[in-house]
Short mmCIF file of C-alpha atoms in Angstrom, two decimals:
data_model
loop_
_atom_site.label_atom_id
_atom_site.label_comp_id
_atom_site.label_asym_id
_atom_site.label_seq_id
_atom_site.Cartn_x
_atom_site.Cartn_y
_atom_site.Cartn_z
CA MET A 19 111.73 103.45 133.52
CA ASP A 20 112.13 102.13 137.08
CA ASP A 21 111.91 98.23 138.30
CA THR A 22 108.38 98.19 139.15
CA LEU A 23 106.60 95.32 138.22
CA TYR A 24 103.01 96.19 136.26
CA THR A 25 100.22 94.11 136.60
CA ASN A 26 97.87 93.33 133.65
CA ASP A 27 95.39 95.92 135.00
CA ASP A 28 97.81 98.68 135.09
CA VAL A 29 99.13 97.51 131.47
CA GLU A 30 95.16 97.73 130.51
CA ASN A 31 94.91 100.99 132.13
CA TYR A 32 97.82 102.59 130.42
CA TYR A 33 96.49 101.18 127.30
CA ARG A 34 92.91 102.61 127.74
CA LEU A 35 94.43 106.21 128.64
CA ILE A 36 96.66 105.88 125.63
CA CYS A 37 93.35 105.21 123.52
CA ARG A 38 91.87 107.95 125.06
CA SER A 39 93.92 110.50 124.36
CA ILE A 40 94.82 109.62 120.83
CA LYS A 41 90.62 109.70 120.25
CA SER A 42 90.46 112.88 121.90
CA SER A 43 93.42 114.46 120.09
CA ASP A 44 91.86 113.19 116.67
CA LYS A 45 88.55 115.28 117.55
CA CYS A 46 90.44 118.48 118.49
CA LEU A 47 93.19 118.40 116.15
CA PRO A 48 92.54 119.91 112.77
CA ARG A 49 93.27 117.56 109.88
CA ALA A 50 95.15 119.00 106.71
CA LYS A 51 95.18 117.11 103.79
CA TYR A 52 97.79 117.36 101.32
CA LYS A 53 96.87 117.90 97.64
CA LYS A 54 99.86 116.82 95.38
CA SER A 55 98.24 117.96 92.49
CA ILE A 56 97.99 121.58 93.62
CA LYS A 57 101.03 123.55 92.46
CA PRO A 58 101.47 127.07 93.41
CA TYR A 59 103.80 127.73 90.68
CA TRP A 60 101.54 126.88 87.76
CA ASN A 61 100.28 129.51 85.65
CA ASN A 62 99.26 130.11 82.10
CA GLU A 63 102.56 130.08 80.35
CA LEU A 64 103.17 126.77 81.92
CA LYS A 65 99.74 125.24 81.24
CA ARG A 66 100.20 126.37 77.25
CA LEU A 67 103.55 124.79 77.06
CA LYS A 68 102.08 121.61 78.58
CA THR A 69 99.15 121.59 76.20
CA ALA A 70 101.72 122.06 73.34
CA CYS A 71 103.82 119.22 74.52
CA ILE A 72 100.92 116.85 74.82
CA GLU A 73 99.81 117.65 71.27
CA LEU A 74 103.33 117.32 69.62
CA HIS A 75 103.40 114.00 71.71
CA LYS A 76 100.27 112.89 70.10
CA LYS A 77 101.49 113.84 66.63
CA TRP A 78 104.82 112.05 67.46
CA THR A 79 102.88 108.78 68.41
CA SER A 80 100.64 108.93 65.80
CA GLU A 81 103.55 108.94 63.43
CA GLY A 82 104.86 105.61 65.17
CA SER A 83 106.99 107.09 67.60
CA PRO A 84 110.46 107.34 65.06
CA ARG A 85 113.47 107.98 67.16
CA GLY A 86 116.18 110.22 65.99
CA GLU A 87 116.82 113.86 64.81
CA GLN A 88 116.07 113.27 61.45
CA TYR A 89 112.36 112.74 62.15
CA GLU A 90 110.82 116.40 62.49
CA SER A 91 107.79 115.20 64.81
CA PHE A 92 110.60 113.72 67.42
CA ARG A 93 112.67 117.12 67.19
CA LEU A 94 109.34 119.37 67.85
CA TYR A 95 108.19 117.02 70.80
CA LYS A 96 111.68 116.80 72.56
CA ASP A 97 112.03 120.40 72.02
CA ALA A 98 108.56 120.98 73.44
CA LYS A 99 109.38 118.85 76.40
CA ARG A 100 112.68 120.54 76.97
CA LEU A 101 111.25 124.05 76.95
CA PHE A 102 108.31 123.35 79.12
CA ARG A 103 110.40 121.29 81.66
CA LYS A 104 113.17 124.35 81.66
CA GLU A 105 110.12 126.82 82.75
CA GLU A 106 108.68 124.34 84.95
CA ARG A 107 112.07 124.20 87.10
CA LYS A 108 112.48 128.00 86.71
CA MET A 109 108.95 128.83 88.18
CA VAL A 110 109.47 126.05 91.04
CA ARG A 111 112.78 127.77 91.93
CA LYS A 112 111.37 131.19 91.98
CA THR A 113 108.27 130.04 93.99
CA GLU A 114 110.85 128.24 96.70
CA GLU A 115 112.72 131.49 96.61
CA ASN A 116 109.88 133.63 97.24
CA ASP A 117 108.62 131.09 100.12
CA PHE A 118 112.13 131.41 101.81
CA LYS A 119 111.88 134.72 101.58
CA ALA A 120 108.70 135.14 103.52
CA LEU A 121 109.85 132.50 105.98
CA SER A 122 112.80 134.33 106.80
CA GLU A 123 110.96 137.73 107.08
CA ALA A 124 108.33 136.44 109.30
#
């Protein structure tokens, strides 16, 4: 920036110009809204596993949420949760690989 002294009018003019530019771009540029709930990797198998996990969690909590491998409800719930997370990670990885491949081929 040069050593020129700016008057209040100059600052006001720059301010108006910047505001006008922002408003103009707001009208012209498209808005994209990110929806975190949309998961491109989600499929019927994950839905089935998640539903099973929720049902087993309800059963486990209805029994007082006992902890320890000796409790069947605890063991079944933890196994279902583990399987769901494993499959979800696998599908996320697969989707990311496909996206990266599509980008590299573009």
